[in-house]
């Protein structure tokens, strides 16, 4: 199981598709278009942050249960990143300490279930690192209405918080082997040579594991 990680708009879904095609494996996309809470959360984070966290946790657990059956199946974002968002929501007063506590108890229970499975952790975590400027550029380019700073200027600060939290998160991530992809330099979406370079990086990392 290969897992993509990185900030909002880093290119996880795009690279997940490319990696899945490369290995001929299934890609499990993050719940966005079918997400009944995401736009509500962006409109009213105080009301919907906890519900959104529970939704993502549930969907990721569901994907992991399906994905772990094949070595090179691809997950678009890891279950381990959700706590980063949760903690930011606590800092921002959108999630209470009690909600945070209940969330972590539920997460621990779920992780115990995963420990009972043949594959307890991803084979490789692929972290896409992008600058804050690139992150904003990509969010704008992709154009999801509820994510646009021009509609809600307070999102600038939120995006800064998310972006700032990622390097430490990646540093402290030790559940599996991990690699870092430079998402600023390599335009794996529009440039085949860049995509090949990134795929070679992933191939090399997987070869080292076996
Ligand atoms: N390396 C890249 N070079 C150029 N454009 C890119 C690159 N990666 C992603 N993009 C573009 O940036 C936008 C966001 O990409 P994508 O949806 O894959 O990000 P994501 O990490 O899955 O975001 P989210 O966390 O919101 O799900 C898309 O328009 C995509 O085409
Ligand atoms: N609050 C919050 N918690 C999460 O665990 C989480 N995971 C993803 N997202 C948001 C980021 C993108 O807008 C969009 C697609 O990644 O969904 C999250 N938001």
Short mmCIF file of C-alpha atoms and ligand atoms in Angstrom, two decimals:
data_model
loop_
_atom_site.label_atom_id
_atom_site.label_comp_id
_atom_site.label_asym_id
_atom_site.label_seq_id
_atom_site.Cartn_x
_atom_site.Cartn_y
_atom_site.Cartn_z
CA UNK A 1 0.00 0.00 0.00
CA UNK A 2 1.40 3.38 -1.06
CA UNK A 3 0.14 6.50 0.66
CA UNK A 4 0.28 10.09 -0.58
CA UNK A 5 0.70 12.88 1.94
CA UNK A 6 0.97 16.65 1.80
CA UNK A 7 -0.77 19.94 2.28
CA UNK A 8 -3.96 21.05 0.53
CA UNK A 9 -3.38 21.29 -3.22
CA UNK A 10 0.09 19.70 -3.04
CA UNK A 11 -0.80 17.33 -5.87
CA UNK A 12 -1.68 14.14 -3.96
CA UNK A 13 -4.74 13.16 -6.03
CA UNK A 14 -2.88 13.93 -9.27
CA UNK A 15 0.17 11.90 -8.29
CA UNK A 16 -1.99 9.11 -6.85
CA UNK A 17 -3.57 8.68 -10.30
CA UNK A 18 -0.16 8.64 -12.00
CA UNK A 19 1.25 6.11 -9.53
CA UNK A 20 -1.84 3.89 -9.82
CA UNK A 21 -1.54 3.86 -13.64
CA UNK A 22 2.20 3.15 -13.40
CA UNK A 23 1.70 0.06 -11.24
CA UNK A 24 -1.70 -0.89 -12.63
CA UNK A 25 -3.21 -0.76 -9.17
CA UNK A 26 -6.31 0.76 -7.57
CA UNK A 27 -6.42 4.32 -6.29
CA UNK A 28 -8.57 5.23 -3.32
CA UNK A 29 -9.35 8.93 -3.60
CA UNK A 30 -10.11 11.19 -0.69
CA UNK A 31 -13.79 11.94 -0.14
CA UNK A 32 -14.32 15.37 -1.72
CA UNK A 33 -17.07 15.40 -4.37
CA UNK A 34 -19.15 12.93 -2.37
CA UNK A 35 -18.41 14.67 0.90
CA UNK A 36 -21.62 15.95 2.56
CA UNK A 37 -19.75 18.05 5.15
CA UNK A 38 -16.77 19.68 3.43
CA UNK A 39 -18.46 22.81 2.07
CA UNK A 40 -20.45 23.19 5.29
CA UNK A 41 -17.17 23.06 7.22
CA UNK A 42 -15.63 25.82 5.12
CA UNK A 43 -18.74 27.97 5.69
CA UNK A 44 -19.05 27.29 9.41
CA UNK A 45 -15.99 25.50 10.87
CA UNK A 46 -17.15 25.90 14.47
CA UNK A 47 -20.30 23.94 13.76
CA UNK A 48 -18.93 21.29 11.42
CA UNK A 49 -15.23 20.67 12.23
CA UNK A 50 -15.81 17.64 14.46
CA UNK A 51 -18.33 16.07 12.09
CA UNK A 52 -15.91 16.54 9.18
CA UNK A 53 -13.09 14.89 11.13
CA UNK A 54 -15.32 11.90 11.89
CA UNK A 55 -16.36 11.69 8.25
CA UNK A 56 -12.76 11.67 7.00
CA UNK A 57 -11.68 9.17 9.65
CA UNK A 58 -14.49 6.81 8.70
CA UNK A 59 -13.80 7.11 4.95
CA UNK A 60 -10.06 6.60 5.38
CA UNK A 61 -10.58 3.51 7.52
CA UNK A 62 -12.92 2.15 4.84
CA UNK A 63 -10.29 2.79 2.12
CA UNK A 64 -7.47 1.23 4.15
CA UNK A 65 -9.50 -1.96 4.67
CA UNK A 66 -9.88 -2.28 0.90
CA UNK A 67 -6.44 -1.00 -0.14
CA UNK A 68 -4.12 -3.03 2.07
CA UNK A 69 -4.82 -6.20 0.07
CA UNK A 70 -2.36 -5.23 -2.66
CA UNK A 71 1.22 -3.96 -2.20
CA UNK A 72 0.96 -1.10 -4.66
CA UNK A 73 -2.61 0.08 -4.16
CA UNK A 74 -2.60 3.83 -3.65
CA UNK A 75 -4.23 5.93 -0.94
CA UNK A 76 -4.83 9.64 -1.53
CA UNK A 77 -3.78 11.07 1.89
CA UNK A 78 -2.99 9.09 5.02
CA UNK A 79 -5.10 8.53 8.12
CA UNK A 80 -2.13 9.90 10.08
CA UNK A 81 -2.56 13.41 8.68
CA UNK A 82 -6.07 13.83 10.01
CA UNK A 83 -4.79 14.55 13.51
CA UNK A 84 -2.85 17.52 12.09
CA UNK A 85 -6.15 19.03 10.93
CA UNK A 86 -7.86 18.07 14.16
CA UNK A 87 -5.21 19.75 16.30
CA UNK A 88 -5.41 22.93 14.20
CA UNK A 89 -9.15 22.93 14.71
CA UNK A 90 -8.61 22.68 18.46
CA UNK A 91 -6.16 25.61 18.35
CA UNK A 92 -8.69 27.61 16.32
CA UNK A 93 -11.51 26.87 18.77
CA UNK A 94 -13.52 24.76 16.30
CA UNK A 95 -13.13 21.47 18.16
CA UNK A 96 -13.40 21.18 21.94
CA UNK A 97 -10.94 19.28 24.14
CA UNK A 98 -13.66 16.70 24.84
CA UNK A 99 -14.23 16.18 21.11
CA UNK A 100 -10.46 15.89 20.60
CA UNK A 101 -10.26 13.28 23.37
CA UNK A 102 -13.13 11.24 21.93
CA UNK A 103 -11.59 11.47 18.45
CA UNK A 104 -8.25 10.12 19.69
CA UNK A 105 -9.94 7.27 21.57
CA UNK A 106 -11.83 6.32 18.41
CA UNK A 107 -8.65 6.61 16.31
CA UNK A 108 -6.75 4.38 18.78
CA UNK A 109 -9.53 1.79 18.62
CA UNK A 110 -9.36 1.84 14.83
CA UNK A 111 -5.58 1.57 14.84
CA UNK A 112 -5.87 -1.54 17.04
CA UNK A 113 -8.08 -3.09 14.35
CA UNK A 114 -5.43 -2.27 11.73
CA UNK A 115 -2.74 -3.88 13.88
CA UNK A 116 -4.67 -7.13 13.64
CA UNK A 117 -4.48 -7.04 9.83
CA UNK A 118 -1.69 -8.67 7.82
CA UNK A 119 -0.47 -5.22 6.79
CA UNK A 120 -0.28 -2.86 9.72
CA UNK A 121 1.17 0.20 8.00
CA UNK A 122 1.75 1.56 4.49
CA UNK A 123 4.69 0.14 2.52
CA UNK A 124 5.77 3.65 1.66
CA UNK A 125 4.59 7.16 2.44
CA UNK A 126 5.13 9.64 -0.42
CA UNK A 127 5.16 13.20 0.87
CA UNK A 128 4.73 16.01 -1.67
CA UNK A 129 6.46 19.12 -0.43
CA UNK A 130 5.34 22.46 -1.91
CA UNK A 131 5.99 26.08 -0.98
CA UNK A 132 3.18 28.18 0.44
CA UNK A 133 3.02 30.19 -2.81
CA UNK A 134 2.60 27.00 -4.87
CA UNK A 135 -0.07 25.74 -2.49
CA UNK A 136 -2.11 28.94 -2.95
CA UNK A 137 -1.55 28.89 -6.71
CA UNK A 138 -2.77 25.29 -7.01
CA UNK A 139 -5.83 25.82 -4.79
CA UNK A 140 -6.75 28.77 -7.01
CA UNK A 141 -6.08 26.85 -10.22
CA UNK A 142 -8.18 23.87 -9.12
CA UNK A 143 -10.96 26.29 -8.26
CA UNK A 144 -13.14 24.55 -5.66
CA UNK A 145 -15.47 27.41 -4.73
CA UNK A 146 -15.45 26.88 -0.96
CA UNK A 147 -11.62 26.86 -0.86
CA UNK A 148 -11.12 30.24 -2.55
CA UNK A 149 -9.48 33.00 -0.53
CA UNK A 150 -11.25 35.64 -2.63
CA UNK A 151 -14.57 34.36 -1.24
CA UNK A 152 -13.26 34.09 2.32
CA UNK A 153 -10.05 36.01 3.16
CA UNK A 154 -9.72 34.23 6.55
CA UNK A 155 -8.67 31.12 4.63
CA UNK A 156 -5.26 32.70 3.99
CA UNK A 157 -4.34 32.31 7.65
CA UNK A 158 -5.82 28.80 7.81
CA UNK A 159 -3.78 27.71 4.78
CA UNK A 160 -0.69 29.21 6.38
CA UNK A 161 -1.36 27.16 9.53
CA UNK A 162 -1.84 23.95 7.54
CA UNK A 163 1.29 24.58 5.45
CA UNK A 164 3.40 25.42 8.52
CA UNK A 165 2.31 22.25 10.36
CA UNK A 166 3.36 19.82 7.62
CA UNK A 167 7.21 19.81 7.79
CA UNK A 168 7.15 18.83 11.47
CA UNK A 169 4.41 16.28 10.82
CA UNK A 170 6.56 14.67 8.10
CA UNK A 171 9.65 14.75 10.30
CA UNK A 172 7.84 12.99 13.13
CA UNK A 173 6.15 10.41 10.88
CA UNK A 174 7.65 6.99 11.58
CA UNK A 175 4.88 4.51 10.78
CA UNK A 176 6.59 3.37 7.55
CA UNK A 177 9.46 4.21 5.19
CA UNK A 178 8.92 7.62 3.63
CA UNK A 179 10.17 9.77 0.76
CA UNK A 180 9.85 13.44 -0.10
CA UNK A 181 8.89 14.65 -3.57
CA UNK A 182 9.63 18.22 -4.61
CA UNK A 183 6.23 19.33 -5.86
CA UNK A 184 7.42 22.85 -6.75
CA UNK A 185 10.13 21.72 -9.14
CA UNK A 186 8.45 18.72 -10.74
CA UNK A 187 5.28 19.41 -12.71
CA UNK A 188 4.23 15.76 -12.89
CA UNK A 189 0.77 16.86 -14.09
CA UNK A 190 1.80 18.50 -17.37
CA UNK A 191 5.35 17.29 -17.97
CA UNK A 192 5.92 13.60 -18.75
CA UNK A 193 9.64 13.84 -18.03
CA UNK A 194 8.90 15.23 -14.57
CA UNK A 195 6.35 12.46 -13.97
CA UNK A 196 8.94 9.85 -15.02
CA UNK A 197 11.49 11.37 -12.67
CA UNK A 198 9.08 11.19 -9.74
CA UNK A 199 8.03 7.62 -10.63
CA UNK A 200 11.71 6.62 -10.75
CA UNK A 201 12.15 8.06 -7.26
CA UNK A 202 9.24 5.92 -6.05
CA UNK A 203 10.51 2.81 -7.91
CA UNK A 204 13.93 3.25 -6.28
CA UNK A 205 12.43 3.61 -2.83
CA UNK A 206 10.34 0.47 -3.30
CA UNK A 207 13.32 -1.48 -4.62
CA UNK A 208 15.28 -0.52 -1.50
CA UNK A 209 12.49 -1.97 0.63
CA UNK A 210 12.50 -5.36 -0.98
N1 LIG B 1 3.40 19.03 -9.60
C1 LIG B 1 2.41 19.77 -10.13
N2 LIG B 1 2.68 20.66 -11.10
C2 LIG B 1 1.70 21.44 -11.61
N3 LIG B 1 0.41 21.42 -11.23
C3 LIG B 1 0.08 20.56 -10.28
C4 LIG B 1 1.05 19.70 -9.67
N4 LIG B 1 0.44 18.95 -8.73
C5 LIG B 1 -0.86 19.33 -8.75
N5 LIG B 1 -1.08 20.29 -9.68
C6 LIG B 1 -2.37 20.96 -9.93
O1 LIG B 1 -2.73 21.55 -8.68
C7 LIG B 1 -4.10 21.35 -8.38
C8 LIG B 1 -4.26 20.56 -7.08
O2 LIG B 1 -3.81 19.23 -7.27
P1 LIG B 1 -4.48 17.98 -6.53
O3 LIG B 1 -5.96 18.09 -6.57
O4 LIG B 1 -3.83 16.76 -7.07
O5 LIG B 1 -3.98 18.26 -5.03
P2 LIG B 1 -4.29 17.47 -3.68
O6 LIG B 1 -3.00 17.41 -2.91
O7 LIG B 1 -4.95 16.18 -3.97
O8 LIG B 1 -5.28 18.45 -2.94
P3 LIG B 1 -6.28 18.20 -1.69
O9 LIG B 1 -5.44 18.10 -0.47
O10 LIG B 1 -7.11 19.41 -1.65
O11 LIG B 1 -7.05 16.98 -2.00
C9 LIG B 1 -4.71 20.67 -9.60
O12 LIG B 1 -5.23 21.66 -10.44
C10 LIG B 1 -3.50 19.98 -10.26
O13 LIG B 1 -3.66 19.85 -11.66
N1 LIG B 2 -10.63 20.01 8.48
C1 LIG B 2 -10.16 19.01 7.74
N2 LIG B 2 -9.79 17.87 8.33
C2 LIG B 2 -9.28 16.82 7.65
O1 LIG B 2 -8.94 15.77 8.22
C3 LIG B 2 -9.18 16.97 6.24
N3 LIG B 2 -8.75 16.17 5.25
C4 LIG B 2 -8.92 16.87 4.11
N4 LIG B 2 -9.43 18.08 4.37
C5 LIG B 2 -9.82 19.10 3.38
C6 LIG B 2 -8.69 19.86 2.78
C7 LIG B 2 -9.20 20.16 1.40
O2 LIG B 2 -10.01 21.33 1.42
C8 LIG B 2 -10.12 18.99 1.08
C9 LIG B 2 -9.51 17.92 0.21
O3 LIG B 2 -8.30 17.50 0.73
O4 LIG B 2 -10.49 18.42 2.32
C10 LIG B 2 -9.60 18.18 5.68
N5 LIG B 2 -10.08 19.20 6.41
#
